[in-house]
PDB file of C-alpha atoms in Angstrom:
ATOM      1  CA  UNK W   1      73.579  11.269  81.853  1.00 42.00           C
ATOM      2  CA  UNK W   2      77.096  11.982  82.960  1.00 56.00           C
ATOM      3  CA  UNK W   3      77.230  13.868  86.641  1.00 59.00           C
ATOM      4  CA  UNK W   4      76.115  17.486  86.567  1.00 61.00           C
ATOM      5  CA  UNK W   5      79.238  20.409  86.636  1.00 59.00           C
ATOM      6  CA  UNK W   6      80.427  20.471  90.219  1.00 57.00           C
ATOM      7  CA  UNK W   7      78.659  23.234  92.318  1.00 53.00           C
ATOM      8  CA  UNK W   8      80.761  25.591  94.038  1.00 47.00           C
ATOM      9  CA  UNK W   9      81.400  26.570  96.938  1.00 46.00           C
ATOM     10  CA  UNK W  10      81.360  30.882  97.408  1.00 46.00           C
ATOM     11  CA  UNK W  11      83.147  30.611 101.173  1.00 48.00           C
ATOM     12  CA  UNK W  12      86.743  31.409 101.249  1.00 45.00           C
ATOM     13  CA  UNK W  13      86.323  31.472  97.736  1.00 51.00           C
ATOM     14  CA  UNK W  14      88.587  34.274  95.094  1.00 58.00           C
ATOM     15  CA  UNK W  15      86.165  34.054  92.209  1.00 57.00           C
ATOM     16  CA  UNK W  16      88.949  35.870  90.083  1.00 64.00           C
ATOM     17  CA  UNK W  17      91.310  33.273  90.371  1.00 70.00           C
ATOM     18  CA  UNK W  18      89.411  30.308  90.650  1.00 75.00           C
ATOM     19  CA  UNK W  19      87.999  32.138  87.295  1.00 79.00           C
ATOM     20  CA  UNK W  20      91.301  32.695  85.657  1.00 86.00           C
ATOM     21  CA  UNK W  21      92.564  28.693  86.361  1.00 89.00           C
ATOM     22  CA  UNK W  22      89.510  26.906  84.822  1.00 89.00           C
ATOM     23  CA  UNK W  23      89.841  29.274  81.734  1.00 90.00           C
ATOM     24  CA  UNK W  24      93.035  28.684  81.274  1.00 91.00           C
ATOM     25  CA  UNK W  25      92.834  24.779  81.662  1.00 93.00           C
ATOM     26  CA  UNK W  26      89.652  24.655  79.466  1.00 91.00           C
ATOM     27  CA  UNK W  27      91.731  27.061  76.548  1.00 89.00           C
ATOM     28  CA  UNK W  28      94.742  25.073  76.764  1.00 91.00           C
ATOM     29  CA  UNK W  29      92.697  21.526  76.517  1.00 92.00           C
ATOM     30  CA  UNK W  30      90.320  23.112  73.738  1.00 91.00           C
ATOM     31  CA  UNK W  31      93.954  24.123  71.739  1.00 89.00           C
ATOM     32  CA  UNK W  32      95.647  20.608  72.575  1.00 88.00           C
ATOM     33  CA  UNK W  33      92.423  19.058  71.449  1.00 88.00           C
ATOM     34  CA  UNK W  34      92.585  21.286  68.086  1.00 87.00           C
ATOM     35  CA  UNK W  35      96.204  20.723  67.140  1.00 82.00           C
ATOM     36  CA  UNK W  36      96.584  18.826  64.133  1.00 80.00           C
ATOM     37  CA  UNK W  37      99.309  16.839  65.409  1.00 75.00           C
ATOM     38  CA  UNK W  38      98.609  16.661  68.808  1.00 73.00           C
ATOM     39  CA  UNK W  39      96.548  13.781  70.480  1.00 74.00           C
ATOM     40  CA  UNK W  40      93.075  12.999  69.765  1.00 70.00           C
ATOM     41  CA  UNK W  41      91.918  10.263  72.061  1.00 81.00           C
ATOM     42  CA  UNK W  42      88.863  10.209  73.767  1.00 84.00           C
ATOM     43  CA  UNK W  43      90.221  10.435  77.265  1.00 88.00           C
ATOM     44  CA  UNK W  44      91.494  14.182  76.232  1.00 90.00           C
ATOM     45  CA  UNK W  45      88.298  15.172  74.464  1.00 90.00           C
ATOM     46  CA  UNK W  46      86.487  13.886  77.919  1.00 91.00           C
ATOM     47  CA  UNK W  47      89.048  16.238  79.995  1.00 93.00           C
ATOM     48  CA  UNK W  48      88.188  19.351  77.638  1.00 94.00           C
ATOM     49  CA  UNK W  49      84.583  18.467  77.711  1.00 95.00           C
ATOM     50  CA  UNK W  50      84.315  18.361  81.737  1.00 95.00           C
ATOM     51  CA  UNK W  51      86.969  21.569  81.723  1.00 95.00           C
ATOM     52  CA  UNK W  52      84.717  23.588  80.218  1.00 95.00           C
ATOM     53  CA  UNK W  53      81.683  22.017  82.261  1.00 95.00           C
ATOM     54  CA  UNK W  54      83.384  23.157  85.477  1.00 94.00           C
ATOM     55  CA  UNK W  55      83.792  26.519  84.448  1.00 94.00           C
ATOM     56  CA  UNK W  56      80.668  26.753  83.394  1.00 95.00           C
ATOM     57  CA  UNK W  57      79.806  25.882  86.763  1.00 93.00           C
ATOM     58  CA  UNK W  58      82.484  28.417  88.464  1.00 92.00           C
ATOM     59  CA  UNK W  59      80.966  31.243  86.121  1.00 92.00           C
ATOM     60  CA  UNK W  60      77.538  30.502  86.900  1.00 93.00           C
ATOM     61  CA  UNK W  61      78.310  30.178  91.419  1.00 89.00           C
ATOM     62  CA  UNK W  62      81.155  32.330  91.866  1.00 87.00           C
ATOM     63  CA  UNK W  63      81.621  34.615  88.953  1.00 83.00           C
ATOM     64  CA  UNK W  64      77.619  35.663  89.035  1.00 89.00           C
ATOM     65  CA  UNK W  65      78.109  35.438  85.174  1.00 92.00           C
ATOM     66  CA  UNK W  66      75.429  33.438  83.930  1.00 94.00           C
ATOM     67  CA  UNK W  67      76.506  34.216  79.683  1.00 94.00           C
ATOM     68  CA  UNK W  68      79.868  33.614  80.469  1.00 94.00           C
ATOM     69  CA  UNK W  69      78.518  30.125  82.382  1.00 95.00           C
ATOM     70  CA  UNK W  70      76.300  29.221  79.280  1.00 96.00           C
ATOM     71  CA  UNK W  71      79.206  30.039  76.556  1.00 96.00           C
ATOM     72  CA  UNK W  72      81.219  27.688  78.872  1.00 96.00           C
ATOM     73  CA  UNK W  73      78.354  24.949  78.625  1.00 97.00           C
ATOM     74  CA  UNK W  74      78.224  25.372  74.675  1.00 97.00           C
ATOM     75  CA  UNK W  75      81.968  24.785  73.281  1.00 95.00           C
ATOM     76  CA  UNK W  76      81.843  21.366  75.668  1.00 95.00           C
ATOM     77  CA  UNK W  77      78.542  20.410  73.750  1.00 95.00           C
ATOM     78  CA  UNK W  78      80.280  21.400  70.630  1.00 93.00           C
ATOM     79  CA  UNK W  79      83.220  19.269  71.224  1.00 91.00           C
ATOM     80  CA  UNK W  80      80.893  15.827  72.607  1.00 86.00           C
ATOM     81  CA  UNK W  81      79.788  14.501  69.224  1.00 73.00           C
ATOM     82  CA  UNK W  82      77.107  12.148  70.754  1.00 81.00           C
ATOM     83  CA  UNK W  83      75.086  13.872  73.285  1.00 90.00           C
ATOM     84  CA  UNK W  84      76.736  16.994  73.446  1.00 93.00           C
ATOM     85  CA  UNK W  85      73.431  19.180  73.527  1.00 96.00           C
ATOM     86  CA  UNK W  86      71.406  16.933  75.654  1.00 96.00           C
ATOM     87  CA  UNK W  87      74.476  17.439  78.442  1.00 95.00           C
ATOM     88  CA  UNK W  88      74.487  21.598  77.298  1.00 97.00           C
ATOM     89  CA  UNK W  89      70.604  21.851  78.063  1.00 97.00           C
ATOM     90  CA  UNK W  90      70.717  19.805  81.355  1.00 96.00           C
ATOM     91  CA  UNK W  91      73.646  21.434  82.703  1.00 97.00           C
ATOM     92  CA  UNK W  92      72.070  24.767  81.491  1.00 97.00           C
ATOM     93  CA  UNK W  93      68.831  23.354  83.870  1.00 97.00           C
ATOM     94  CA  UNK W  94      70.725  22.164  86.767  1.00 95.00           C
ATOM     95  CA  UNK W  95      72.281  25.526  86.569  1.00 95.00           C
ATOM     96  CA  UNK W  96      68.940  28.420  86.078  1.00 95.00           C
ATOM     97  CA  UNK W  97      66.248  25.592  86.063  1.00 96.00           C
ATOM     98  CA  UNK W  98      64.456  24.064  83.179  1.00 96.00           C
ATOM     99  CA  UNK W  99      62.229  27.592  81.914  1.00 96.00           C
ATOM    100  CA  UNK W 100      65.261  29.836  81.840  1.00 96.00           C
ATOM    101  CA  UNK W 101      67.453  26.974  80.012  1.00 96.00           C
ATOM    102  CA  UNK W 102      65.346  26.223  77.142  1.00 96.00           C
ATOM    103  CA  UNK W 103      65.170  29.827  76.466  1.00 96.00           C
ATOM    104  CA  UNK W 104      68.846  30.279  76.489  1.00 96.00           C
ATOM    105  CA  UNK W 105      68.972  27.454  74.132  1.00 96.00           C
ATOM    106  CA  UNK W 106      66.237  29.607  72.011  1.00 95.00           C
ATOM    107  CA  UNK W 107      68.673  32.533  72.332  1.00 95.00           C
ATOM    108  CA  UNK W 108      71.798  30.466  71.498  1.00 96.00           C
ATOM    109  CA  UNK W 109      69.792  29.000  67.670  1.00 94.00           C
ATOM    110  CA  UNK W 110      68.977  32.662  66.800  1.00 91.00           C
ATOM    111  CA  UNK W 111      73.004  32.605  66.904  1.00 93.00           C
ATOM    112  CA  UNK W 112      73.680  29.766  65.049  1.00 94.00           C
ATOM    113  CA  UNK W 113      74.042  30.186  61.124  1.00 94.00           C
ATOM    114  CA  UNK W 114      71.426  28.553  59.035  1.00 92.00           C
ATOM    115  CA  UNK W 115      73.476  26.365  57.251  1.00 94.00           C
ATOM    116  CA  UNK W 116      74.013  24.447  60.171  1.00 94.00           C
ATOM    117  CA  UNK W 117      71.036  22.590  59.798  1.00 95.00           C
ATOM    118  CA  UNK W 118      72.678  19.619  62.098  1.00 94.00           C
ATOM    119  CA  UNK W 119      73.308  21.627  65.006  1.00 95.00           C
ATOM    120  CA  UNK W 120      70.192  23.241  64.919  1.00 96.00           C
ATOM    121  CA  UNK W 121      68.587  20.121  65.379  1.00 96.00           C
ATOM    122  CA  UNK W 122      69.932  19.046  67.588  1.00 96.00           C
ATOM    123  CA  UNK W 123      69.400  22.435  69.806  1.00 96.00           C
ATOM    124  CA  UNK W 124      65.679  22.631  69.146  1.00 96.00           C
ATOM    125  CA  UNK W 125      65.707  18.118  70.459  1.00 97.00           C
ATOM    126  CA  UNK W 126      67.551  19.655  73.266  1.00 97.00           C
ATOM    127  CA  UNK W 127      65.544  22.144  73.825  1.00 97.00           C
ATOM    128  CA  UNK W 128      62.262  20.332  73.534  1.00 96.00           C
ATOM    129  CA  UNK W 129      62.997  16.979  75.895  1.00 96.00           C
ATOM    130  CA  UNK W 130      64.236  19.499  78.609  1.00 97.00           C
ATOM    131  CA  UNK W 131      61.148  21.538  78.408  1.00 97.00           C
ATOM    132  CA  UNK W 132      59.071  18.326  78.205  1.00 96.00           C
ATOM    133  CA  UNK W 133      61.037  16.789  81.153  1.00 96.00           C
ATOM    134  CA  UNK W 134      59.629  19.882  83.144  1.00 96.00           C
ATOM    135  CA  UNK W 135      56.067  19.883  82.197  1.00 95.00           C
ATOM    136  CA  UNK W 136      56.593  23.126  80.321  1.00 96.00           C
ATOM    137  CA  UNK W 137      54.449  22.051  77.148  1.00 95.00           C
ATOM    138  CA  UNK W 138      54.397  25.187  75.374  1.00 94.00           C
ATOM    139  CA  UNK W 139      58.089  25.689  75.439  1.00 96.00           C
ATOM    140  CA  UNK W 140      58.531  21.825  73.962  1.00 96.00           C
ATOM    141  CA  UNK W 141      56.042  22.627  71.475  1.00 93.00           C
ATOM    142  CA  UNK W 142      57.754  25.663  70.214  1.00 94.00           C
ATOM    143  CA  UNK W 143      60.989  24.167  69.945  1.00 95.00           C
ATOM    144  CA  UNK W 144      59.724  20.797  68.429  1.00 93.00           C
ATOM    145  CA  UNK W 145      57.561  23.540  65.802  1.00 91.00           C
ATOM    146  CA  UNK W 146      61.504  24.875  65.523  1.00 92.00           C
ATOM    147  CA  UNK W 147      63.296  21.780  64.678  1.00 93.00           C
ATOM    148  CA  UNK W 148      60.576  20.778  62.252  1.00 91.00           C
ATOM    149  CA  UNK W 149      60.960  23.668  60.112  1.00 90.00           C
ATOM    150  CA  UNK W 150      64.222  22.736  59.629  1.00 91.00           C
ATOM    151  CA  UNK W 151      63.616  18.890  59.401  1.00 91.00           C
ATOM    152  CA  UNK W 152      59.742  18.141  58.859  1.00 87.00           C
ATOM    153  CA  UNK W 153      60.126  14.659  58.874  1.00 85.00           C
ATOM    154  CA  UNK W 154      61.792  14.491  62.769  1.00 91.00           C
ATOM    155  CA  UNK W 155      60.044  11.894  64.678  1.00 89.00           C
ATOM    156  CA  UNK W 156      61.512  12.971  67.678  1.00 94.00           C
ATOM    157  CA  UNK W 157      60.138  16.458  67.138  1.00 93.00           C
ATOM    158  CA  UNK W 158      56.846  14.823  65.690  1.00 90.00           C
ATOM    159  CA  UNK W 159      56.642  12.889  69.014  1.00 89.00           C
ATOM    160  CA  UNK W 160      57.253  15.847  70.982  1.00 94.00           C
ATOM    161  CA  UNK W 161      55.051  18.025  69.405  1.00 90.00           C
ATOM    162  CA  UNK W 162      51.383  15.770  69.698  1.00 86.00           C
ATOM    163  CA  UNK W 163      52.491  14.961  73.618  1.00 88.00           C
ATOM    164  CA  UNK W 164      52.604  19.004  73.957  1.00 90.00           C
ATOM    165  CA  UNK W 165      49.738  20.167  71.674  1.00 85.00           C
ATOM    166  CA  UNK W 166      47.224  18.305  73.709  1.00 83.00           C
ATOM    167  CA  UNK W 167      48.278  20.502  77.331  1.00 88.00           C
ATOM    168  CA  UNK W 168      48.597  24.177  75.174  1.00 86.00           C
ATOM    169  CA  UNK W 169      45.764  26.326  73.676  1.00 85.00           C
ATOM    170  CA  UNK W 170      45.795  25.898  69.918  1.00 80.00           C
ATOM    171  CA  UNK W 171      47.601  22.900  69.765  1.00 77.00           C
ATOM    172  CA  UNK W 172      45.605  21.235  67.509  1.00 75.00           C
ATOM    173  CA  UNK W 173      46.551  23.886  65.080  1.00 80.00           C
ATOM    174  CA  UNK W 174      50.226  23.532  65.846  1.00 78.00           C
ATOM    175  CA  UNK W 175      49.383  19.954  64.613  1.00 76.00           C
ATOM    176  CA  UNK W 176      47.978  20.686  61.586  1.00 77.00           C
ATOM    177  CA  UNK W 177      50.553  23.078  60.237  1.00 79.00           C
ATOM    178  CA  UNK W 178      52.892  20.354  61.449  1.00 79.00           C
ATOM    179  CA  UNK W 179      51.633  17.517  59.045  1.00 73.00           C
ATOM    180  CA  UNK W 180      50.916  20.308  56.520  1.00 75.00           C
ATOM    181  CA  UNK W 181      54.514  20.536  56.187  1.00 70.00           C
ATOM    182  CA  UNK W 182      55.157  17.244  56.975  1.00 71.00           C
ATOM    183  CA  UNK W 183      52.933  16.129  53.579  1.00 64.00           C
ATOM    184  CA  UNK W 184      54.774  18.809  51.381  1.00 65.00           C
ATOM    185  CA  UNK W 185      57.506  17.451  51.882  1.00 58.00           C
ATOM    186  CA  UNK W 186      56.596  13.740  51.870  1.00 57.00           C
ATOM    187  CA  UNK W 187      57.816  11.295  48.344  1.00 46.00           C
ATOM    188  CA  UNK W 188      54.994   9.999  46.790  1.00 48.00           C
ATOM    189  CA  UNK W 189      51.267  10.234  46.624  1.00 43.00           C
ATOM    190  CA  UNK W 190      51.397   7.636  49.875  1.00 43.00           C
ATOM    191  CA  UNK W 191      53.622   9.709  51.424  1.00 50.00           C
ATOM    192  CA  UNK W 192      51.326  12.744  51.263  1.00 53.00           C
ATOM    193  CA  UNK W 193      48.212  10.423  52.037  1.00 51.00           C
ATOM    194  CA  UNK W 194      50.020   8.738  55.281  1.00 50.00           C
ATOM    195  CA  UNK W 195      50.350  11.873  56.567  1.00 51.00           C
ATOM    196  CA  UNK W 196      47.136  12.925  55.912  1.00 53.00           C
ATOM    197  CA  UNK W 197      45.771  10.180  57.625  1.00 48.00           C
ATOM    198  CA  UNK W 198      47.781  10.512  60.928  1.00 58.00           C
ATOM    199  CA  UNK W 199      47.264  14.048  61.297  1.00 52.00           C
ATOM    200  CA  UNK W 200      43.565  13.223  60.865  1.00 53.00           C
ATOM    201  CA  UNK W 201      43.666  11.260  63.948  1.00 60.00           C
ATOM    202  CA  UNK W 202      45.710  13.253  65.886  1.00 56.00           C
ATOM    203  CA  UNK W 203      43.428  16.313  65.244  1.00 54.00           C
ATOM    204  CA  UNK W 204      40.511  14.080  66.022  1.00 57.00           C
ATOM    205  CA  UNK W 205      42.402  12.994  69.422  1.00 60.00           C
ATOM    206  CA  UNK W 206      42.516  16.893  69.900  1.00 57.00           C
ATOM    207  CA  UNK W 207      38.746  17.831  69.471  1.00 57.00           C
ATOM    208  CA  UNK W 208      39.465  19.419  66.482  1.00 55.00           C
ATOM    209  CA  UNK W 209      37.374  17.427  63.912  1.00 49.00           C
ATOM    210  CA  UNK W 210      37.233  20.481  61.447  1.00 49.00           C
ATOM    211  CA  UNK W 211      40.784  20.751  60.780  1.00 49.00           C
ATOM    212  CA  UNK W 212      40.718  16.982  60.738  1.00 45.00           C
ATOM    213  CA  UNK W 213      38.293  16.878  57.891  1.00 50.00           C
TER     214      UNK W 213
END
């Protein structure tokens, strides 16, 4: 993972201004970054990306403004095309600590429009490894359940999901809806039976041998 935003200092500090200059460098790097015929190189999408990380950082320690901190975190992940939400979610836990970050990724996808399957995704992943990171297995669960109603297929979310169902209550019916889906939307009269199959041994792994049957 790249470092985390730089923690700031509040002595001597003028939260206004220090404010007011990371702003205004993250805007103006954002707009350079946008311009059609301005530069695109990596080294200047890095800049904007850690410009808006730092005043994330100043919002959250000095400011005491913890939405203005996370909308900070969220245009750098939307500008990092690789790991973008990964770094959003981590810096969001470094920041308010792993509970209170995957839910203010949970508030952020009830913003994002429907259509944007992708980034949705890749929220509810986000979401998910930084909840299971922190032993909080019904938060991973929910947001792996999340990304797989968008995606049933997700191994990542798949993965995520039988690691948490086994540490929540009704897990093993989180499972089953899970591979319920999952064989809907399977190709093929294998597909549907492969999933059938793995779903019976997960349930079985669960103690749930009726819904296995």
């Amino acid at each position: 993972w790249q470092p985390s935003p730089p923690r700031l200092s509040r002595r001597g500090s003028r939260p206004g201004v220090h404010s007011a200059v990371a702003e205004a460098k993250a805007l103006c790097l954002k707009r350079l970054l946008s311009d059609p015929y301005g530069p695109k190189t990596e080294a200047l999408g890095r800049k904007t990306v850690e410009a808006h990380r730092a005043l994330g950082a100043l919002r959250w320690d000095l400011a005491h403004d913890p939405r203005g901190a996370e909308w900070a975190l969220f245009e750098a992940a939307e500008i990092e095309p690789h790991s973008g939400f990964e770094l959003y979610a981590h810096d969001l836990a470094e920041l308010a600590g792993a509970e209170k970050a995957a839910l203010a990724v949970f508030e952020r996808l009830e913003n994002i429009e429907p259509t944007r399957t992708d980034v949705r995704v890749a929220l509810g992943l986000a979401a998910a490894h930084i909840a299971a990171e922190h032993g909080l297995a019904q938060l991973a669960l929910d947001a792996s359940l999340l990304v797989l109603s968008v995606d049933p297929a997700n191994p990542e979310a798949i993965a995520t999901a039988e690691a948490s169902a086994a540490q929540v209550p009704d897990g093993g019916r989180a499972i089953d809806r899970v591979y319920s889906a999952l064989g809907e939307a399977a190709m093929g009269v294998f597909g549907r039976r492969a999933a059938h199959y793995r779903a019976a041994r997960q349930l079985e792994r669960l103690g749930e041998k009726a819904l296995a049957e």
